[in-house]
Amino acid sequence: MSAHSTALRPWFYTWSLLTRYLPTGSTIHAPVQPTGVRVLAAQLPGGGWMFALVNRTFVAQTVRLSEPTGSITVNTYLYTDGATPSTDANGFPTKVGTLTANFTSGHALTVGADSVVVFTTAS
């Protein structure tokens, strides 16, 4: 790849998700951080939610999040190291599914090995 290549780099995918779905004015929460996993929970300015899980281990991890969300539906975005992510024609991430859950009493989310998963109510 030349120094002037316009090909998207692997980190573009996760950075584009975070910059799009974690806007200024979000309230950041500090959920439990299991070994090898980074967890971010944020209440968005409009009242929605965003959760990001980064798994730096070689096995899938399940994290139980408890946040005062009530029942919400979130779009799911996934990036796995070395795999081709789900993108549109311009290379921007596309959702891989949706999940409806209530995190108020706690809900388990799973992130695969060497993966980043973002769940957001934002569209």
Short mmCIF file of N, CA, C and O in Angstrom, two decimals:
data_model
loop_
_atom_site.label_atom_id
_atom_site.label_comp_id
_atom_site.label_asym_id
_atom_site.label_seq_id
_atom_site.Cartn_x
_atom_site.Cartn_y
_atom_site.Cartn_z
N MET A 1 0.85 -1.17 0.00
CA MET A 1 0.00 0.00 0.00
C MET A 1 0.90 1.24 0.00
O MET A 1 1.80 1.35 0.81
N SER A 2 0.68 2.14 -0.89
CA SER A 2 1.53 3.33 -0.99
C SER A 2 1.21 4.31 0.14
O SER A 2 0.17 4.25 0.77
N ALA A 3 2.14 5.23 0.36
CA ALA A 3 1.97 6.23 1.42
C ALA A 3 0.79 7.16 1.13
O ALA A 3 0.28 7.81 2.02
N HIS A 4 0.34 7.20 -0.11
CA HIS A 4 -0.74 8.10 -0.50
C HIS A 4 -2.04 7.35 -0.79
O HIS A 4 -2.93 7.89 -1.42
N SER A 5 -2.14 6.14 -0.32
CA SER A 5 -3.33 5.33 -0.56
C SER A 5 -4.55 5.95 0.11
O SER A 5 -4.46 6.51 1.20
N THR A 6 -5.68 5.82 -0.54
CA THR A 6 -6.92 6.33 0.03
C THR A 6 -7.76 5.21 0.66
O THR A 6 -8.89 5.44 1.06
N ALA A 7 -7.19 4.01 0.73
CA ALA A 7 -7.90 2.89 1.34
C ALA A 7 -8.15 3.19 2.82
O ALA A 7 -7.29 3.76 3.51
N LEU A 8 -9.33 2.81 3.31
CA LEU A 8 -9.66 3.03 4.71
C LEU A 8 -8.82 2.10 5.58
O LEU A 8 -8.63 0.94 5.26
N ARG A 9 -8.31 2.62 6.68
CA ARG A 9 -7.52 1.84 7.62
C ARG A 9 -8.47 1.10 8.56
O ARG A 9 -9.60 1.54 8.79
N PRO A 10 -8.03 0.00 9.17
CA PRO A 10 -8.92 -0.78 10.06
C PRO A 10 -9.51 0.04 11.20
O PRO A 10 -10.66 -0.18 11.58
N TRP A 11 -8.76 0.98 11.76
CA TRP A 11 -9.27 1.75 12.89
C TRP A 11 -10.35 2.76 12.49
O TRP A 11 -11.05 3.28 13.34
N PHE A 12 -10.50 3.01 11.20
CA PHE A 12 -11.54 3.93 10.76
C PHE A 12 -12.92 3.46 11.21
O PHE A 12 -13.76 4.25 11.64
N TYR A 13 -13.16 2.15 11.13
CA TYR A 13 -14.47 1.60 11.44
C TYR A 13 -14.89 1.95 12.87
O TYR A 13 -15.95 2.52 13.10
N THR A 14 -14.05 1.63 13.85
CA THR A 14 -14.43 1.88 15.24
C THR A 14 -14.46 3.37 15.56
O THR A 14 -15.35 3.83 16.28
N TRP A 15 -13.52 4.13 15.03
CA TRP A 15 -13.52 5.57 15.29
C TRP A 15 -14.75 6.23 14.69
O TRP A 15 -15.33 7.15 15.27
N SER A 16 -15.17 5.80 13.52
CA SER A 16 -16.36 6.40 12.91
C SER A 16 -17.60 6.10 13.73
O SER A 16 -18.50 6.94 13.85
N LEU A 17 -17.67 4.92 14.34
CA LEU A 17 -18.81 4.59 15.21
C LEU A 17 -18.82 5.49 16.44
O LEU A 17 -19.86 6.04 16.81
N LEU A 18 -17.67 5.63 17.08
CA LEU A 18 -17.60 6.44 18.31
C LEU A 18 -17.88 7.91 18.03
O LEU A 18 -18.58 8.57 18.80
N THR A 19 -17.34 8.45 16.95
CA THR A 19 -17.58 9.87 16.67
C THR A 19 -19.02 10.13 16.24
O THR A 19 -19.54 11.22 16.49
N ARG A 20 -19.66 9.16 15.65
CA ARG A 20 -21.05 9.35 15.23
C ARG A 20 -22.04 9.13 16.37
O ARG A 20 -23.02 9.86 16.49
N TYR A 21 -21.79 8.13 17.21
CA TYR A 21 -22.79 7.73 18.21
C TYR A 21 -22.47 8.13 19.64
O TYR A 21 -23.19 7.78 20.56
N LEU A 22 -21.40 8.91 19.85
CA LEU A 22 -21.07 9.44 21.17
C LEU A 22 -20.90 10.96 21.03
O LEU A 22 -19.79 11.48 21.06
N PRO A 23 -22.02 11.68 20.89
CA PRO A 23 -21.94 13.12 20.62
C PRO A 23 -21.54 13.93 21.85
O PRO A 23 -21.67 13.47 23.00
N THR A 24 -21.10 15.14 21.60
CA THR A 24 -20.81 16.09 22.66
C THR A 24 -22.06 16.25 23.52
O THR A 24 -23.17 16.30 23.01
N GLY A 25 -21.86 16.33 24.83
CA GLY A 25 -22.99 16.50 25.74
C GLY A 25 -23.49 15.19 26.31
O GLY A 25 -24.40 15.19 27.15
N SER A 26 -22.93 14.06 25.88
CA SER A 26 -23.32 12.76 26.43
C SER A 26 -22.84 12.66 27.87
O SER A 26 -21.79 13.19 28.24
N THR A 27 -23.61 11.96 28.70
CA THR A 27 -23.23 11.71 30.08
C THR A 27 -22.59 10.33 30.14
O THR A 27 -23.24 9.32 29.87
N ILE A 28 -21.31 10.30 30.48
CA ILE A 28 -20.56 9.05 30.51
C ILE A 28 -20.75 8.37 31.86
O ILE A 28 -20.60 8.99 32.91
N HIS A 29 -21.07 7.09 31.83
CA HIS A 29 -21.21 6.28 33.04
C HIS A 29 -20.00 5.37 33.15
O HIS A 29 -19.33 5.09 32.16
N ALA A 30 -19.71 4.91 34.35
CA ALA A 30 -18.53 4.07 34.59
C ALA A 30 -18.95 2.67 35.04
O ALA A 30 -18.92 2.35 36.22
N PRO A 31 -19.33 1.81 34.09
CA PRO A 31 -19.70 0.45 34.47
C PRO A 31 -18.46 -0.37 34.87
O PRO A 31 -17.32 0.05 34.63
N VAL A 32 -18.68 -1.52 35.45
CA VAL A 32 -17.60 -2.43 35.84
C VAL A 32 -16.78 -2.80 34.60
O VAL A 32 -17.33 -3.01 33.52
N GLN A 33 -15.46 -2.85 34.76
CA GLN A 33 -14.55 -3.17 33.67
C GLN A 33 -13.96 -4.57 33.91
O GLN A 33 -12.99 -4.71 34.66
N PRO A 34 -14.53 -5.60 33.30
CA PRO A 34 -13.96 -6.94 33.49
C PRO A 34 -12.54 -7.01 32.91
O PRO A 34 -12.19 -6.24 32.01
N THR A 35 -11.74 -7.93 33.39
CA THR A 35 -10.38 -8.10 32.88
C THR A 35 -10.38 -8.33 31.38
O THR A 35 -11.10 -9.20 30.89
N GLY A 36 -9.62 -7.52 30.66
CA GLY A 36 -9.48 -7.68 29.22
C GLY A 36 -10.57 -7.02 28.40
O GLY A 36 -10.53 -7.05 27.18
N VAL A 37 -11.58 -6.43 29.05
CA VAL A 37 -12.69 -5.80 28.33
C VAL A 37 -12.84 -4.35 28.81
O VAL A 37 -12.77 -4.08 30.00
N ARG A 38 -13.00 -3.46 27.87
CA ARG A 38 -13.30 -2.06 28.19
C ARG A 38 -14.76 -1.83 27.88
O ARG A 38 -15.25 -2.23 26.82
N VAL A 39 -15.45 -1.18 28.83
CA VAL A 39 -16.89 -0.97 28.70
C VAL A 39 -17.20 0.51 28.85
O VAL A 39 -16.69 1.17 29.76
N LEU A 40 -18.01 1.03 27.95
CA LEU A 40 -18.45 2.42 28.02
C LEU A 40 -19.97 2.43 27.94
O LEU A 40 -20.56 1.76 27.08
N ALA A 41 -20.59 3.16 28.84
CA ALA A 41 -22.03 3.39 28.80
C ALA A 41 -22.24 4.90 28.79
O ALA A 41 -21.60 5.61 29.57
N ALA A 42 -23.09 5.39 27.91
CA ALA A 42 -23.32 6.83 27.82
C ALA A 42 -24.79 7.11 27.56
O ALA A 42 -25.41 6.49 26.70
N GLN A 43 -25.32 8.07 28.31
CA GLN A 43 -26.67 8.57 28.04
C GLN A 43 -26.50 9.74 27.08
O GLN A 43 -25.76 10.68 27.36
N LEU A 44 -27.18 9.65 25.96
CA LEU A 44 -27.04 10.65 24.91
C LEU A 44 -27.85 11.90 25.24
O LEU A 44 -28.83 11.83 25.98
N PRO A 45 -27.48 13.05 24.69
CA PRO A 45 -28.18 14.31 25.00
C PRO A 45 -29.69 14.24 24.78
O PRO A 45 -30.44 14.85 25.52
N GLY A 46 -30.16 13.50 23.80
CA GLY A 46 -31.59 13.41 23.54
C GLY A 46 -32.30 12.37 24.39
O GLY A 46 -33.49 12.15 24.25
N GLY A 47 -31.57 11.72 25.30
CA GLY A 47 -32.17 10.73 26.19
C GLY A 47 -31.90 9.30 25.78
O GLY A 47 -32.25 8.38 26.50
N GLY A 48 -31.31 9.07 24.62
CA GLY A 48 -30.99 7.71 24.20
C GLY A 48 -29.74 7.19 24.91
O GLY A 48 -29.19 7.84 25.80
N TRP A 49 -29.29 6.02 24.47
CA TRP A 49 -28.14 5.36 25.10
C TRP A 49 -27.18 4.81 24.07
O TRP A 49 -27.56 4.49 22.95
N MET A 50 -25.91 4.68 24.50
CA MET A 50 -24.89 4.03 23.70
C MET A 50 -24.00 3.21 24.63
O MET A 50 -23.62 3.69 25.70
N PHE A 51 -23.75 1.97 24.23
CA PHE A 51 -22.85 1.10 24.98
C PHE A 51 -21.78 0.61 24.00
O PHE A 51 -22.10 0.22 22.89
N ALA A 52 -20.53 0.63 24.44
CA ALA A 52 -19.44 0.11 23.62
C ALA A 52 -18.65 -0.88 24.46
O ALA A 52 -18.33 -0.61 25.62
N LEU A 53 -18.35 -2.03 23.88
CA LEU A 53 -17.55 -3.05 24.53
C LEU A 53 -16.37 -3.38 23.63
O LEU A 53 -16.56 -3.66 22.44
N VAL A 54 -15.17 -3.33 24.20
CA VAL A 54 -13.95 -3.66 23.47
C VAL A 54 -13.33 -4.86 24.16
O VAL A 54 -12.96 -4.78 25.34
N ASN A 55 -13.24 -5.96 23.45
CA ASN A 55 -12.68 -7.19 24.01
C ASN A 55 -11.27 -7.38 23.47
O ASN A 55 -11.09 -7.62 22.29
N ARG A 56 -10.29 -7.30 24.35
CA ARG A 56 -8.90 -7.45 23.94
C ARG A 56 -8.37 -8.86 24.25
O ARG A 56 -7.16 -9.06 24.25
N THR A 57 -9.27 -9.80 24.51
CA THR A 57 -8.86 -11.17 24.81
C THR A 57 -9.12 -12.07 23.62
O THR A 57 -9.69 -11.66 22.62
N PHE A 58 -8.71 -13.33 23.75
CA PHE A 58 -8.86 -14.30 22.66
C PHE A 58 -10.10 -15.18 22.81
O PHE A 58 -10.24 -16.16 22.10
N VAL A 59 -10.97 -14.83 23.75
CA VAL A 59 -12.23 -15.56 23.94
C VAL A 59 -13.37 -14.58 24.09
O VAL A 59 -13.18 -13.44 24.53
N ALA A 60 -14.57 -14.99 23.72
CA ALA A 60 -15.75 -14.13 23.87
C ALA A 60 -15.96 -13.82 25.35
O ALA A 60 -15.64 -14.63 26.22
N GLN A 61 -16.48 -12.63 25.62
CA GLN A 61 -16.73 -12.18 26.98
C GLN A 61 -18.17 -11.70 27.10
O GLN A 61 -18.69 -11.09 26.17
N THR A 62 -18.78 -11.98 28.24
CA THR A 62 -20.13 -11.49 28.52
C THR A 62 -20.05 -10.50 29.67
O THR A 62 -19.42 -10.78 30.69
N VAL A 63 -20.69 -9.35 29.48
CA VAL A 63 -20.68 -8.27 30.46
C VAL A 63 -22.13 -7.96 30.82
O VAL A 63 -22.97 -7.82 29.93
N ARG A 64 -22.41 -7.84 32.12
CA ARG A 64 -23.75 -7.48 32.55
C ARG A 64 -23.77 -5.99 32.86
O ARG A 64 -23.05 -5.51 33.72
N LEU A 65 -24.60 -5.25 32.11
CA LEU A 65 -24.72 -3.80 32.29
C LEU A 65 -26.02 -3.47 33.02
O LEU A 65 -27.07 -4.01 32.68
N SER A 66 -25.91 -2.59 33.99
CA SER A 66 -27.09 -2.08 34.70
C SER A 66 -27.09 -0.56 34.58
O SER A 66 -26.24 0.11 35.16
N GLU A 67 -28.00 -0.05 33.81
CA GLU A 67 -28.16 1.39 33.60
C GLU A 67 -29.65 1.70 33.58
O GLU A 67 -30.45 0.86 33.18
N PRO A 68 -30.06 2.88 34.00
CA PRO A 68 -31.49 3.23 34.09
C PRO A 68 -32.12 3.53 32.73
O PRO A 68 -32.54 4.65 32.45
N THR A 69 -32.23 2.53 31.88
CA THR A 69 -32.69 2.75 30.51
C THR A 69 -34.17 2.52 30.30
O THR A 69 -34.75 3.06 29.37
N GLY A 70 -34.79 1.66 31.12
CA GLY A 70 -36.11 1.18 30.78
C GLY A 70 -35.95 0.29 29.54
O GLY A 70 -34.84 -0.06 29.15
N SER A 71 -37.05 -0.07 28.91
CA SER A 71 -36.97 -0.91 27.71
C SER A 71 -36.56 -0.05 26.51
O SER A 71 -37.21 0.95 26.21
N ILE A 72 -35.46 -0.43 25.86
CA ILE A 72 -34.97 0.30 24.70
C ILE A 72 -34.62 -0.67 23.57
O ILE A 72 -34.37 -1.85 23.81
N THR A 73 -34.61 -0.15 22.36
CA THR A 73 -34.14 -0.92 21.21
C THR A 73 -32.87 -0.26 20.71
O THR A 73 -32.85 0.96 20.49
N VAL A 74 -31.82 -1.06 20.59
CA VAL A 74 -30.52 -0.53 20.15
C VAL A 74 -30.10 -1.19 18.84
O VAL A 74 -30.40 -2.36 18.59
N ASN A 75 -29.45 -0.40 18.00
CA ASN A 75 -28.82 -0.93 16.79
C ASN A 75 -27.46 -1.49 17.20
O ASN A 75 -26.77 -0.91 18.04
N THR A 76 -27.07 -2.58 16.58
CA THR A 76 -25.81 -3.26 16.92
C THR A 76 -24.83 -3.15 15.77
O THR A 76 -25.18 -3.43 14.62
N TYR A 77 -23.60 -2.72 16.09
CA TYR A 77 -22.51 -2.61 15.12
C TYR A 77 -21.35 -3.46 15.64
O TYR A 77 -21.06 -3.44 16.84
N LEU A 78 -20.68 -4.18 14.75
CA LEU A 78 -19.63 -5.11 15.17
C LEU A 78 -18.39 -4.96 14.31
O LEU A 78 -18.49 -4.88 13.08
N TYR A 79 -17.24 -4.92 14.97
CA TYR A 79 -15.95 -4.99 14.27
C TYR A 79 -15.12 -6.07 14.93
O TYR A 79 -14.92 -6.06 16.14
N THR A 80 -14.65 -7.02 14.14
CA THR A 80 -13.77 -8.08 14.62
C THR A 80 -12.44 -7.96 13.90
O THR A 80 -12.41 -7.88 12.67
N ASP A 81 -11.37 -7.95 14.67
CA ASP A 81 -10.03 -7.80 14.10
C ASP A 81 -9.78 -8.86 13.03
O ASP A 81 -10.02 -10.05 13.26
N GLY A 82 -9.36 -8.42 11.87
CA GLY A 82 -9.04 -9.34 10.78
C GLY A 82 -10.22 -9.72 9.90
O GLY A 82 -10.04 -10.35 8.87
N ALA A 83 -11.44 -9.36 10.29
CA ALA A 83 -12.62 -9.69 9.50
C ALA A 83 -13.09 -8.46 8.74
O ALA A 83 -12.85 -7.33 9.16
N THR A 84 -13.76 -8.66 7.64
CA THR A 84 -14.32 -7.55 6.88
C THR A 84 -15.60 -7.08 7.56
O THR A 84 -16.54 -7.86 7.71
N PRO A 85 -15.64 -5.82 8.02
CA PRO A 85 -16.83 -5.32 8.72
C PRO A 85 -17.99 -5.07 7.75
O PRO A 85 -17.80 -4.96 6.54
N SER A 86 -19.18 -4.97 8.32
CA SER A 86 -20.38 -4.65 7.55
C SER A 86 -20.38 -3.15 7.27
O SER A 86 -20.43 -2.33 8.19
N THR A 87 -20.28 -2.78 5.98
CA THR A 87 -20.21 -1.37 5.61
C THR A 87 -21.11 -1.07 4.43
O THR A 87 -21.51 -1.96 3.68
N ASP A 88 -21.39 0.23 4.24
CA ASP A 88 -22.13 0.66 3.07
C ASP A 88 -21.15 0.89 1.91
O ASP A 88 -19.94 0.62 2.04
N ALA A 89 -21.62 1.40 0.81
CA ALA A 89 -20.79 1.59 -0.38
C ALA A 89 -19.64 2.57 -0.16
O ALA A 89 -18.63 2.52 -0.85
N ASN A 90 -19.77 3.46 0.84
CA ASN A 90 -18.73 4.44 1.13
C ASN A 90 -17.77 3.98 2.23
O ASN A 90 -16.90 4.74 2.64
N GLY A 91 -17.96 2.77 2.74
CA GLY A 91 -17.08 2.25 3.78
C GLY A 91 -17.51 2.56 5.20
O GLY A 91 -16.81 2.23 6.15
N PHE A 92 -18.68 3.20 5.36
CA PHE A 92 -19.15 3.51 6.71
C PHE A 92 -19.86 2.30 7.30
O PHE A 92 -20.51 1.53 6.59
N PRO A 93 -19.77 2.12 8.63
CA PRO A 93 -20.38 0.97 9.28
C PRO A 93 -21.89 0.89 9.07
O PRO A 93 -22.57 1.91 9.06
N THR A 94 -22.38 -0.32 8.92
CA THR A 94 -23.82 -0.57 8.89
C THR A 94 -24.15 -1.52 10.03
O THR A 94 -23.32 -2.32 10.45
N LYS A 95 -25.36 -1.39 10.53
CA LYS A 95 -25.74 -2.23 11.68
C LYS A 95 -25.83 -3.69 11.25
O LYS A 95 -26.14 -4.00 10.09
N VAL A 96 -25.55 -4.55 12.20
CA VAL A 96 -25.63 -5.99 11.95
C VAL A 96 -26.86 -6.60 12.61
O VAL A 96 -27.14 -7.78 12.41
N GLY A 97 -27.61 -5.79 13.38
CA GLY A 97 -28.82 -6.29 14.02
C GLY A 97 -29.37 -5.27 14.99
O GLY A 97 -28.87 -4.15 15.10
N THR A 98 -30.44 -5.66 15.68
CA THR A 98 -31.04 -4.83 16.72
C THR A 98 -31.29 -5.70 17.94
O THR A 98 -31.37 -6.93 17.84
N LEU A 99 -31.43 -5.05 19.07
CA LEU A 99 -31.69 -5.73 20.34
C LEU A 99 -32.65 -4.88 21.13
O LEU A 99 -32.46 -3.66 21.24
N THR A 100 -33.69 -5.48 21.67
CA THR A 100 -34.59 -4.79 22.58
C THR A 100 -34.38 -5.38 23.96
O THR A 100 -34.46 -6.61 24.14
N ALA A 101 -34.05 -4.52 24.93
CA ALA A 101 -33.75 -4.99 26.28
C ALA A 101 -34.01 -3.89 27.29
O ALA A 101 -34.10 -2.71 26.95
N ASN A 102 -34.09 -4.28 28.56
CA ASN A 102 -34.22 -3.36 29.67
C ASN A 102 -32.96 -3.51 30.52
O ASN A 102 -32.74 -4.56 31.12
N PHE A 103 -32.14 -2.49 30.55
CA PHE A 103 -30.88 -2.54 31.29
C PHE A 103 -31.03 -2.07 32.73
O PHE A 103 -30.08 -2.14 33.50
N THR A 104 -32.21 -1.59 33.10
CA THR A 104 -32.42 -1.07 34.44
C THR A 104 -32.12 -2.13 35.50
O THR A 104 -31.47 -1.85 36.51
N SER A 105 -32.56 -3.35 35.29
CA SER A 105 -32.29 -4.43 36.24
C SER A 105 -31.06 -5.23 35.84
O SER A 105 -30.75 -6.24 36.46
N GLY A 106 -30.41 -4.82 34.79
CA GLY A 106 -29.22 -5.51 34.30
C GLY A 106 -29.53 -6.37 33.11
O GLY A 106 -30.56 -7.03 33.04
N HIS A 107 -28.64 -6.34 32.12
CA HIS A 107 -28.79 -7.16 30.92
C HIS A 107 -27.39 -7.56 30.46
O HIS A 107 -26.48 -6.74 30.45
N ALA A 108 -27.24 -8.82 30.07
CA ALA A 108 -25.95 -9.34 29.63
C ALA A 108 -25.73 -9.06 28.15
O ALA A 108 -26.61 -9.31 27.33
N LEU A 109 -24.53 -8.53 27.84
CA LEU A 109 -24.13 -8.30 26.45
C LEU A 109 -22.85 -9.10 26.21
O LEU A 109 -21.98 -9.16 27.08
N THR A 110 -22.74 -9.69 25.03
CA THR A 110 -21.56 -10.49 24.70
C THR A 110 -20.78 -9.82 23.59
O THR A 110 -21.36 -9.31 22.63
N VAL A 111 -19.46 -9.85 23.72
CA VAL A 111 -18.56 -9.34 22.69
C VAL A 111 -17.57 -10.45 22.36
O VAL A 111 -17.01 -11.08 23.26
N GLY A 112 -17.40 -10.70 21.08
CA GLY A 112 -16.52 -11.77 20.63
C GLY A 112 -15.06 -11.46 20.90
O GLY A 112 -14.68 -10.34 21.26
N ALA A 113 -14.21 -12.44 20.70
CA ALA A 113 -12.77 -12.28 20.87
C ALA A 113 -12.24 -11.23 19.91
O ALA A 113 -12.69 -11.15 18.76
N ASP A 114 -11.29 -10.41 20.37
CA ASP A 114 -10.67 -9.37 19.53
C ASP A 114 -11.70 -8.57 18.76
O ASP A 114 -11.56 -8.34 17.56
N SER A 115 -12.75 -8.14 19.43
CA SER A 115 -13.85 -7.44 18.77
C SER A 115 -14.27 -6.19 19.51
O SER A 115 -14.00 -6.03 20.70
N VAL A 116 -14.97 -5.34 18.78
CA VAL A 116 -15.62 -4.15 19.34
C VAL A 116 -17.07 -4.24 18.93
O VAL A 116 -17.38 -4.48 17.76
N VAL A 117 -17.97 -4.05 19.89
CA VAL A 117 -19.38 -4.02 19.58
C VAL A 117 -19.97 -2.74 20.16
O VAL A 117 -19.63 -2.35 21.27
N VAL A 118 -20.76 -2.06 19.35
CA VAL A 118 -21.41 -0.82 19.77
C VAL A 118 -22.92 -1.04 19.67
O VAL A 118 -23.42 -1.51 18.64
N PHE A 119 -23.62 -0.69 20.75
CA PHE A 119 -25.08 -0.75 20.79
C PHE A 119 -25.56 0.68 20.99
O PHE A 119 -25.09 1.36 21.91
N THR A 120 -26.47 1.16 20.17
CA THR A 120 -26.93 2.54 20.30
C THR A 120 -28.40 2.69 19.90
O THR A 120 -28.88 2.02 18.99
N THR A 121 -29.06 3.59 20.60
CA THR A 121 -30.44 3.93 20.25
C THR A 121 -30.47 4.94 19.11
O THR A 121 -31.50 5.15 18.48
N ALA A 122 -29.32 5.60 18.86
CA ALA A 122 -29.24 6.59 17.78
C ALA A 122 -29.32 5.90 16.42
O ALA A 122 -28.88 4.78 16.26
N SER A 123 -29.91 6.61 15.45
CA SER A 123 -29.99 6.01 14.12
C SER A 123 -29.11 6.74 13.15
O SER A 123 -28.57 7.75 13.39
#
